PDB file of C-alpha atoms in Angstrom:
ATOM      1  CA  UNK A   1    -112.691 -69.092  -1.549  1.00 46.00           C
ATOM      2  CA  UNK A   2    -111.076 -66.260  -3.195  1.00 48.00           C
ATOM      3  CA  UNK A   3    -112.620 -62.895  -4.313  1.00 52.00           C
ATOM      4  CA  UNK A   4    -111.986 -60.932  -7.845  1.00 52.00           C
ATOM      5  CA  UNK A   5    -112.437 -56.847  -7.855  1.00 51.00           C
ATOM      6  CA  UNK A   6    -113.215 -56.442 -11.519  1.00 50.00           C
ATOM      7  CA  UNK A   7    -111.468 -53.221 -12.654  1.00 48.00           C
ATOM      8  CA  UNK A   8    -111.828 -51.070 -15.348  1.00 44.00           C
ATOM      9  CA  UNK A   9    -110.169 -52.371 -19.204  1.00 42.00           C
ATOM     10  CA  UNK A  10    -106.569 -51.570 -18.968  1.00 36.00           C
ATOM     11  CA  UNK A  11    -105.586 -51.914 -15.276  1.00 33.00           C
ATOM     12  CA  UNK A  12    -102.891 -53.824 -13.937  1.00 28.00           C
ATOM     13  CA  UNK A  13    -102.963 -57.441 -14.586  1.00 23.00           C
ATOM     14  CA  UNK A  14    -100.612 -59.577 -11.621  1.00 26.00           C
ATOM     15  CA  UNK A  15     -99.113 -62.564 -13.363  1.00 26.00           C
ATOM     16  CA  UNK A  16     -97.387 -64.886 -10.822  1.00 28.00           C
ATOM     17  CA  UNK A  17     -96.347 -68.858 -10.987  1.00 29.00           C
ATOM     18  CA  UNK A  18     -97.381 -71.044 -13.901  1.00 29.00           C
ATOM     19  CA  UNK A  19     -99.399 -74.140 -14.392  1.00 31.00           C
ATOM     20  CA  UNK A  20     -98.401 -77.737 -15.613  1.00 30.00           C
ATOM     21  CA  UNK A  21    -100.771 -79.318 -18.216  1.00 32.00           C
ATOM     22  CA  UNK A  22    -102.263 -82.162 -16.025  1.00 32.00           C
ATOM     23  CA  UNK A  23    -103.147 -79.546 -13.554  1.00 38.00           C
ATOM     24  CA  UNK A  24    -105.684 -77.557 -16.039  1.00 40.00           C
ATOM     25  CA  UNK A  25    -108.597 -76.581 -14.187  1.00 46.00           C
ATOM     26  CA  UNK A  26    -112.250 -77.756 -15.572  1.00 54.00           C
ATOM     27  CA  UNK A  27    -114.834 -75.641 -16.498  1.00 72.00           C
ATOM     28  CA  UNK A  28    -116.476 -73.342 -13.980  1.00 84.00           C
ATOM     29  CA  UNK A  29    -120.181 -73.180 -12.916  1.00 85.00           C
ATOM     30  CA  UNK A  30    -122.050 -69.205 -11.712  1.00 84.00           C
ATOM     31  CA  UNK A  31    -124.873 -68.451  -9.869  1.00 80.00           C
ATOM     32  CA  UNK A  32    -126.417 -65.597 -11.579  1.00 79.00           C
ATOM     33  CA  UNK A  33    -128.145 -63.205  -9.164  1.00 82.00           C
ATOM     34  CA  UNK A  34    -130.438 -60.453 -10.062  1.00 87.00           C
ATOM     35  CA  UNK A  35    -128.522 -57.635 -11.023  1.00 93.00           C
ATOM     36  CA  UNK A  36    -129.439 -53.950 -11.255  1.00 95.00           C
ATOM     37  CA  UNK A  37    -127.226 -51.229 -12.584  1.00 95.00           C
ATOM     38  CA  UNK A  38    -125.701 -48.669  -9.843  1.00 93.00           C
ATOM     39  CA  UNK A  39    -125.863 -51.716  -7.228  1.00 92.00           C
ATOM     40  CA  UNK A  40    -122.994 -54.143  -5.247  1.00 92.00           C
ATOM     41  CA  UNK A  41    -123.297 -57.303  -6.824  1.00 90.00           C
ATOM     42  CA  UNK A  42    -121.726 -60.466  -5.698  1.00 88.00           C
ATOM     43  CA  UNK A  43    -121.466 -63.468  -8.252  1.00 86.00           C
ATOM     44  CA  UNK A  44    -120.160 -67.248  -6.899  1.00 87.00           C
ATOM     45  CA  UNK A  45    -118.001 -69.270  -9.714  1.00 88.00           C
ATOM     46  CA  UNK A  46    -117.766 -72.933  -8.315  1.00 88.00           C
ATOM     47  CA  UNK A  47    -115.356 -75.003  -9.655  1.00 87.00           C
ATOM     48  CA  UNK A  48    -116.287 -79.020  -9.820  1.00 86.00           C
ATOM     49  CA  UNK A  49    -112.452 -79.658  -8.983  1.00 85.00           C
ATOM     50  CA  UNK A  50    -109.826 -77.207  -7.248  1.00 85.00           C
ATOM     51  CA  UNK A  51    -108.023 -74.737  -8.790  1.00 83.00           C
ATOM     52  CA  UNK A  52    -104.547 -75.667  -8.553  1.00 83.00           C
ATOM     53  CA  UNK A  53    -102.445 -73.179  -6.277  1.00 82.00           C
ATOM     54  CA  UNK A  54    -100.427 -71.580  -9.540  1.00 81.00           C
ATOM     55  CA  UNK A  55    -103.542 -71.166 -11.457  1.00 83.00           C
ATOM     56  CA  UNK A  56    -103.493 -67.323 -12.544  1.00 86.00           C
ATOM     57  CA  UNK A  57    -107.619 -66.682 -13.501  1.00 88.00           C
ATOM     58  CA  UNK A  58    -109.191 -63.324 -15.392  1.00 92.00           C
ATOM     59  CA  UNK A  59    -112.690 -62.685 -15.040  1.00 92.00           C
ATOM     60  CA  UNK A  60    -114.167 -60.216 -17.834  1.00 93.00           C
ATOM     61  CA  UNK A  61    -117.571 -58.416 -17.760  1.00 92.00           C
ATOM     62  CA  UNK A  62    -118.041 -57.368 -21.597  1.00 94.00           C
ATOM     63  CA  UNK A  63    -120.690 -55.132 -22.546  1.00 95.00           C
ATOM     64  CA  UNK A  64    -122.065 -51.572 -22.641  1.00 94.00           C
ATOM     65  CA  UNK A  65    -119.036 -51.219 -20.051  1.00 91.00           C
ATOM     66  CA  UNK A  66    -115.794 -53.310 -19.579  1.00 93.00           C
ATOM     67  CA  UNK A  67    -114.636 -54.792 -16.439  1.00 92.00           C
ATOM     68  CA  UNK A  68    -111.943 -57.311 -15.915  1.00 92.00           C
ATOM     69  CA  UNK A  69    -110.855 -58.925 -12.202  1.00 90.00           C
ATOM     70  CA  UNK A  70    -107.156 -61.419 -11.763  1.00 88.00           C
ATOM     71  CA  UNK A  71    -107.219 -63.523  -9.044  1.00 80.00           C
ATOM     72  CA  UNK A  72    -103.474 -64.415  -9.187  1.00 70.00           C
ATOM     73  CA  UNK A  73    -101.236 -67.319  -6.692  1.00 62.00           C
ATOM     74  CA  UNK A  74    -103.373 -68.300  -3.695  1.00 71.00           C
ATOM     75  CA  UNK A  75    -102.504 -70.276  -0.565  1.00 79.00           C
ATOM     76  CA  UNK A  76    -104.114 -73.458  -1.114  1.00 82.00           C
ATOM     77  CA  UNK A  77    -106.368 -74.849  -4.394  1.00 83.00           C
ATOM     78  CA  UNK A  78    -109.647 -72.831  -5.263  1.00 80.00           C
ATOM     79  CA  UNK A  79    -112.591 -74.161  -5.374  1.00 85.00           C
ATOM     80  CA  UNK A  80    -115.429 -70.585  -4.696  1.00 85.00           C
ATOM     81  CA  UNK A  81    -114.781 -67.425  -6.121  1.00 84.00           C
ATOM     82  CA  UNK A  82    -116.524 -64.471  -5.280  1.00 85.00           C
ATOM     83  CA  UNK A  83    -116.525 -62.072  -7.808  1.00 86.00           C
ATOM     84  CA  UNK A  84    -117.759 -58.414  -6.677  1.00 87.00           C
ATOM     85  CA  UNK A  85    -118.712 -55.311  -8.930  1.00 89.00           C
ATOM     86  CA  UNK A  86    -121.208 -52.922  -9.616  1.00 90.00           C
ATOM     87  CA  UNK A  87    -121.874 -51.490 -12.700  1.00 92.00           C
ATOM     88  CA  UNK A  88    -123.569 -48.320 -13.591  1.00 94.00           C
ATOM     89  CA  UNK A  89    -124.732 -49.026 -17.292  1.00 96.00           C
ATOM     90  CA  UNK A  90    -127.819 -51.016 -17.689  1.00 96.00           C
ATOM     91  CA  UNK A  91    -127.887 -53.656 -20.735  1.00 96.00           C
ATOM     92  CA  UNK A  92    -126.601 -57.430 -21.854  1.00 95.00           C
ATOM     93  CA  UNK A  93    -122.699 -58.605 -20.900  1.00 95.00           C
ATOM     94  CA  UNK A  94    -120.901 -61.211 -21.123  1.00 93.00           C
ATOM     95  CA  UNK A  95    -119.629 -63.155 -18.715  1.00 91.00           C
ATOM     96  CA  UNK A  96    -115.956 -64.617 -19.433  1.00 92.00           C
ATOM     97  CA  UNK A  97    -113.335 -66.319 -17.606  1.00 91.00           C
ATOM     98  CA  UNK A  98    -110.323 -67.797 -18.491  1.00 91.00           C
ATOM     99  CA  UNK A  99    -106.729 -69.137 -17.301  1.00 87.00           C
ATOM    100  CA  UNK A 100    -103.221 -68.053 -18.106  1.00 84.00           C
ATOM    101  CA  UNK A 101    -103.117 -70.735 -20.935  1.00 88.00           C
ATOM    102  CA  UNK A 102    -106.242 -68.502 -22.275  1.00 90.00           C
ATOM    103  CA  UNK A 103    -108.228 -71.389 -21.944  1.00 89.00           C
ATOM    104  CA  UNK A 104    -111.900 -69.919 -21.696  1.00 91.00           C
ATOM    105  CA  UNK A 105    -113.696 -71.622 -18.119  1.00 89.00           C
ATOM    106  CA  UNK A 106    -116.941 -70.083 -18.566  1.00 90.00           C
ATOM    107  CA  UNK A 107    -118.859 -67.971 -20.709  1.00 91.00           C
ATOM    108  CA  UNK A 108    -122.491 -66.895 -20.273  1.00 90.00           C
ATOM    109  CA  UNK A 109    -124.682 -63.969 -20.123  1.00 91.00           C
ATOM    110  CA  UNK A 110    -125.994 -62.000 -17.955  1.00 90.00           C
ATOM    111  CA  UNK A 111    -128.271 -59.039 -17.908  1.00 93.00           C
ATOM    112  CA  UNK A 112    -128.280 -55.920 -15.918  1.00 95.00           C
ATOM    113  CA  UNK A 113    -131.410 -53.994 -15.329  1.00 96.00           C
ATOM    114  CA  UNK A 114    -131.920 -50.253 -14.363  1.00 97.00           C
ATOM    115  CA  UNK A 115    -131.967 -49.667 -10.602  1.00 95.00           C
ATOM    116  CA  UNK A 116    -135.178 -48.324  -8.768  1.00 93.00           C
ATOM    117  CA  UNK A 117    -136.306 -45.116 -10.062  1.00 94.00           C
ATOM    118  CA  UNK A 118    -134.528 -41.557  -8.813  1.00 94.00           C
ATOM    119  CA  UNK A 119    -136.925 -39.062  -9.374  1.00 95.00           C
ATOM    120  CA  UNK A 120    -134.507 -36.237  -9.846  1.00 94.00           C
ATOM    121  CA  UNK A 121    -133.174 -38.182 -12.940  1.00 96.00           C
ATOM    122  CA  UNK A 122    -136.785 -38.537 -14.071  1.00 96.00           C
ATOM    123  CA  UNK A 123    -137.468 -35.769 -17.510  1.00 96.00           C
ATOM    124  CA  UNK A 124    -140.481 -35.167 -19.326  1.00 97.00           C
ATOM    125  CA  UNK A 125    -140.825 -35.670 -23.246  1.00 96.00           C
ATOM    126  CA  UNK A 126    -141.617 -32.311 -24.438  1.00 93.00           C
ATOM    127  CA  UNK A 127    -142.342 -33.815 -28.034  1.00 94.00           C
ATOM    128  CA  UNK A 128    -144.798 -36.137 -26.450  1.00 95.00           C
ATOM    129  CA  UNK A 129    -146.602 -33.406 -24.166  1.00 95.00           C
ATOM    130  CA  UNK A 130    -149.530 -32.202 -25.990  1.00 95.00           C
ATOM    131  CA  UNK A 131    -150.090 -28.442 -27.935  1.00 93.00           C
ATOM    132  CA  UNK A 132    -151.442 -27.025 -24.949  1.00 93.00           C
ATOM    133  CA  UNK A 133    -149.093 -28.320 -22.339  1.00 94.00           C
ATOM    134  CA  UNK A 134    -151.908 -29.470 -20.246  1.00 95.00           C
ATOM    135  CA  UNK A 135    -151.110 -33.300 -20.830  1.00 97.00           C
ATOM    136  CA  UNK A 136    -147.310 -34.490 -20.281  1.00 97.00           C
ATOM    137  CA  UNK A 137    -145.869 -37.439 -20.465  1.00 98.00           C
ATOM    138  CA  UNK A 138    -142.664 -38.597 -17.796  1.00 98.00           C
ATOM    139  CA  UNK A 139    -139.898 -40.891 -18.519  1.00 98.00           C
ATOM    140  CA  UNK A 140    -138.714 -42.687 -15.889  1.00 97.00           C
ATOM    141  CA  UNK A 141    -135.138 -43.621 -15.159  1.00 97.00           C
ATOM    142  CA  UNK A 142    -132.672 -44.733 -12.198  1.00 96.00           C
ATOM    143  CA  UNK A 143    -130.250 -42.792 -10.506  1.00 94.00           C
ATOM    144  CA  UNK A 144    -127.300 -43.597 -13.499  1.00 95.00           C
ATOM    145  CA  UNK A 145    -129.753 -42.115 -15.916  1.00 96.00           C
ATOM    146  CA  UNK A 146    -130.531 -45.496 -17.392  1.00 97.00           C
ATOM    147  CA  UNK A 147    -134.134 -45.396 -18.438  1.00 97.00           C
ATOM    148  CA  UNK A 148    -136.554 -47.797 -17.357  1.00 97.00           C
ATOM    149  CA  UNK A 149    -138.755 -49.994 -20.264  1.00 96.00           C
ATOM    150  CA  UNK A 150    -141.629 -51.100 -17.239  1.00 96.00           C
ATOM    151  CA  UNK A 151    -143.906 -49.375 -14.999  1.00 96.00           C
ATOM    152  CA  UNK A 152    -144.596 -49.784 -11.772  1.00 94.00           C
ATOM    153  CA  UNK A 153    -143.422 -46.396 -10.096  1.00 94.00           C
ATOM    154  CA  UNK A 154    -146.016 -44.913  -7.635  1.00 94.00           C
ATOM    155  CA  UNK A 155    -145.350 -40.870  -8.986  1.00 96.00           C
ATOM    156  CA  UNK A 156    -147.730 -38.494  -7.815  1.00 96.00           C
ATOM    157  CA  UNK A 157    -147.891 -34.938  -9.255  1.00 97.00           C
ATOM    158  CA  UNK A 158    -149.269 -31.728  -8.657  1.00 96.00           C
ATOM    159  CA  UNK A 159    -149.504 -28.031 -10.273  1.00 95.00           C
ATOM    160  CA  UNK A 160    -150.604 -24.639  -9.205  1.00 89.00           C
ATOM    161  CA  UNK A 161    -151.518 -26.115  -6.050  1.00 89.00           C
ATOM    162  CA  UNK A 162    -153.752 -28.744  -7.486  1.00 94.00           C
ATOM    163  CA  UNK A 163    -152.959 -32.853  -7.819  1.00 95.00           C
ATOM    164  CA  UNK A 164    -152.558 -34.034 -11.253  1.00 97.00           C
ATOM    165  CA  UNK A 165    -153.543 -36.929 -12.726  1.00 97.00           C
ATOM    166  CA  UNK A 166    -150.816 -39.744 -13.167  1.00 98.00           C
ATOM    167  CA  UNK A 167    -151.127 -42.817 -15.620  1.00 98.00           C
ATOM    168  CA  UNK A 168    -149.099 -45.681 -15.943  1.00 98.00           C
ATOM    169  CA  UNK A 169    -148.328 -46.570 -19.218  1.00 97.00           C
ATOM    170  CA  UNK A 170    -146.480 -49.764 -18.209  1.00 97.00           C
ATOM    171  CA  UNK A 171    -143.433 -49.094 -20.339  1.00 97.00           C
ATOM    172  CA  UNK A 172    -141.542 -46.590 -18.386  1.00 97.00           C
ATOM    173  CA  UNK A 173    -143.473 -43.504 -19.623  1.00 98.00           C
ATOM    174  CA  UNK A 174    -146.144 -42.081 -17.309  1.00 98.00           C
ATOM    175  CA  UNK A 175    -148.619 -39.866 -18.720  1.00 98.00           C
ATOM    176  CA  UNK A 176    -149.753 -36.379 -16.504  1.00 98.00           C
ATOM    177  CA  UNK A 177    -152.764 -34.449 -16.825  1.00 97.00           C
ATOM    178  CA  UNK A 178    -153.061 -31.456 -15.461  1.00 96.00           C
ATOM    179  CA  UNK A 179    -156.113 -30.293 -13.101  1.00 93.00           C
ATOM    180  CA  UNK A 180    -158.679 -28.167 -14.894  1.00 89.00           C
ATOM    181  CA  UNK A 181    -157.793 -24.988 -13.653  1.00 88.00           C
ATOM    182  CA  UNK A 182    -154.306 -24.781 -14.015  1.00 90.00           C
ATOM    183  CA  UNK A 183    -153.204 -21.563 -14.888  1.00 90.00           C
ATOM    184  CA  UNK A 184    -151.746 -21.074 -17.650  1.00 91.00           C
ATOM    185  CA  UNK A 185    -148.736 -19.594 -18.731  1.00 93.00           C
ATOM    186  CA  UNK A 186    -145.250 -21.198 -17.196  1.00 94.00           C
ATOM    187  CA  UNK A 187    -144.991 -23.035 -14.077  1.00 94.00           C
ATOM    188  CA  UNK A 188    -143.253 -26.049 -12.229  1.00 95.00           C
ATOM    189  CA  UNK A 189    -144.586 -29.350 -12.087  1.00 96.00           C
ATOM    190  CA  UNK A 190    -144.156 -31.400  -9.223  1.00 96.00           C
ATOM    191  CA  UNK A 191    -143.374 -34.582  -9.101  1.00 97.00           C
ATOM    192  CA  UNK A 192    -142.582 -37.056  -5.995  1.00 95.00           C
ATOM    193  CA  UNK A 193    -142.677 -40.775  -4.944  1.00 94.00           C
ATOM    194  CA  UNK A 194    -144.514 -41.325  -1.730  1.00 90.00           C
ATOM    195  CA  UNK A 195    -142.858 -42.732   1.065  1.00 85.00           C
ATOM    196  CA  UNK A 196    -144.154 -45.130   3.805  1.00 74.00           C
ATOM    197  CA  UNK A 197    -142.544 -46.599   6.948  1.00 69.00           C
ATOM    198  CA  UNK A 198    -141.727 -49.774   5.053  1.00 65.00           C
ATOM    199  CA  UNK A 199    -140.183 -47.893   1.535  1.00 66.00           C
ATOM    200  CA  UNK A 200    -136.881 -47.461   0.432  1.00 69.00           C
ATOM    201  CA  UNK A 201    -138.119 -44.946  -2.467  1.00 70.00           C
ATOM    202  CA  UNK A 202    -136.245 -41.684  -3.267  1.00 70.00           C
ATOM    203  CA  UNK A 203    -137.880 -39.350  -0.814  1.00 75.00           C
ATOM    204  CA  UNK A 204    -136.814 -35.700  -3.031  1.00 84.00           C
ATOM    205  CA  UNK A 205    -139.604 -33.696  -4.192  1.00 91.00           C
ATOM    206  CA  UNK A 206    -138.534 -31.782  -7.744  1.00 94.00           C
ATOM    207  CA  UNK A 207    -139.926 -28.819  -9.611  1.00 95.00           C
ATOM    208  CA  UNK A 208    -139.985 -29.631 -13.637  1.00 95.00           C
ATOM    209  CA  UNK A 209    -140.820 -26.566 -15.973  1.00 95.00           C
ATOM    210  CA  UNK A 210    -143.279 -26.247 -18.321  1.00 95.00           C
ATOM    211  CA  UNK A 211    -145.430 -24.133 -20.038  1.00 94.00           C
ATOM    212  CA  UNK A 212    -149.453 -23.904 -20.332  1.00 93.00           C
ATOM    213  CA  UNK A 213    -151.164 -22.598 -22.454  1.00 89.00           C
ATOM    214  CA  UNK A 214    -154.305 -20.282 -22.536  1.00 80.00           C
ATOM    215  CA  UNK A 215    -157.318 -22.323 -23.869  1.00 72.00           C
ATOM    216  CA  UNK A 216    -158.460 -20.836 -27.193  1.00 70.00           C
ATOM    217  CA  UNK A 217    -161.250 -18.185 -26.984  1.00 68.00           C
ATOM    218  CA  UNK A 218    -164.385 -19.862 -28.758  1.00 69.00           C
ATOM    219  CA  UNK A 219    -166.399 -16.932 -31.010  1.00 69.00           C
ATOM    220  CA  UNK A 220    -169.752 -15.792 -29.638  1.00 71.00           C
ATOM    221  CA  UNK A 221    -172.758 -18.367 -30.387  1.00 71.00           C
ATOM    222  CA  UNK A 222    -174.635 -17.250 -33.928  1.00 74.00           C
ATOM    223  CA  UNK A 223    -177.778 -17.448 -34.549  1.00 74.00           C
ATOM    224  CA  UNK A 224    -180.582 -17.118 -37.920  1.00 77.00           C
ATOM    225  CA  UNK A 225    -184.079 -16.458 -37.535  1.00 77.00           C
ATOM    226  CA  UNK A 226    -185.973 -16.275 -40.814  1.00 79.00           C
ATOM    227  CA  UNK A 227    -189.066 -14.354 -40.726  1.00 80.00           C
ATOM    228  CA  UNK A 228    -192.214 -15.544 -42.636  1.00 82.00           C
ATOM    229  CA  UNK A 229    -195.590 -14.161 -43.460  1.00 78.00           C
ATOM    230  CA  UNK A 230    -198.737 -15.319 -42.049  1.00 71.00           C
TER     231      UNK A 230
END
């Protein structure tokens, strides 16, 4: 088994021994894991024969972000590698390895998804949040500032003392009403994830500012009475 440390596009590339024709390696098989961005991910490549000794291999990662790993001479003939990385940008990469002939082994894709949400890289839309700034709408995203397209985020919120009201919206965006009598003028919202015994959800509390307005001041009732003779 031999493990790969991706590096960044660029870094130093070992080169050592060659390989003789007959010895060409045959395609390589991965186990794709679930992968979310700002994580330590470890992906298996299993080859169906060894890896001859003198076999220099280059694993690429392709996408919003490049990474490349060399897994140059080994001891004996590979048959496992472990390749380890983490990356921080959420989106679609390829997967692509080749040998020193640039022969490619493998090529697949793979997709990374944004980690759990990190409430203190959580905004709100302020062109979403309605005239009055009672009703505000949250965007959700993970600790790399990746936002998140699905809901499922317990957030609670409160305001001038009072709990808000927190929708769901089921595509990353939660939607806030404020209590009743929220005073207006400008204030912090807070906004938290509850934590049980069990949960591994960011614990931080955070004050987001925003502005309320005053309700407008409806004129006094008017009334006609028409007078007729009898």
């Amino acid at each position: 088994s031999e493990r790969s440390q991706p590096q960044q596009e660029g870094g130093p590339l070992s080169v050592r021994g060659g390989v003789r024709e007959h010895e060409q390696p045959a395609g390589l098989r991965a186990r794709m894991p679930t992968i979310f961005a700002g994580s330590p991910t470890c992906l298996w490549l299993h080859a169906p024969e060894p890896i001859p000794c003198d076999t220099k291999l280059t694993l690429w990662l392709r996408g919003p972000k490049t990474l490349r790993g060399v897994i140059s001479e080994r001891d004996a003939p590979t048959v496992n590698i472990e390749a380890r990385f983490a990356v921080r940008i959420a989106g679609e990469y390829t997967l692509h390895v080749e040998d020193n002939t640039k022969r490619t082994l493998l090529s697949d894709t793979l997709r990374v998804s944004p980690g759990p949400a990190h409430t203190a890289s959580c905004s709100l839309d302020n062109a979403a949040a309605s005239t009055d700034g009672r009703s505000q709408v949250l965007r959700a995203a993970d600790a790399q500032g990746n936002r998140h397209s699905v809901g499922g985020v317990a957030f609670q919120a409160a305001f001038g003392g009072d709990r808000c009201t927190v929708h769901d919206e089921g595509d990353g965006t939660y939607a806030i009403s404020l209590p009743t009598r929220a005073p207006s003028g400008p204030g912090q919202l807070q906004l938290w994830q509850p934590v049980t015994a069990d949960s591994k959800v960011d614990a931080a509390v955070i004050e987001l500012p925003i502005f309320v307005r005053r309700p407008p001041v409806k004129p006094p009732a008017r009334a006609t009475c028409t007078l007729l003779d009898t």
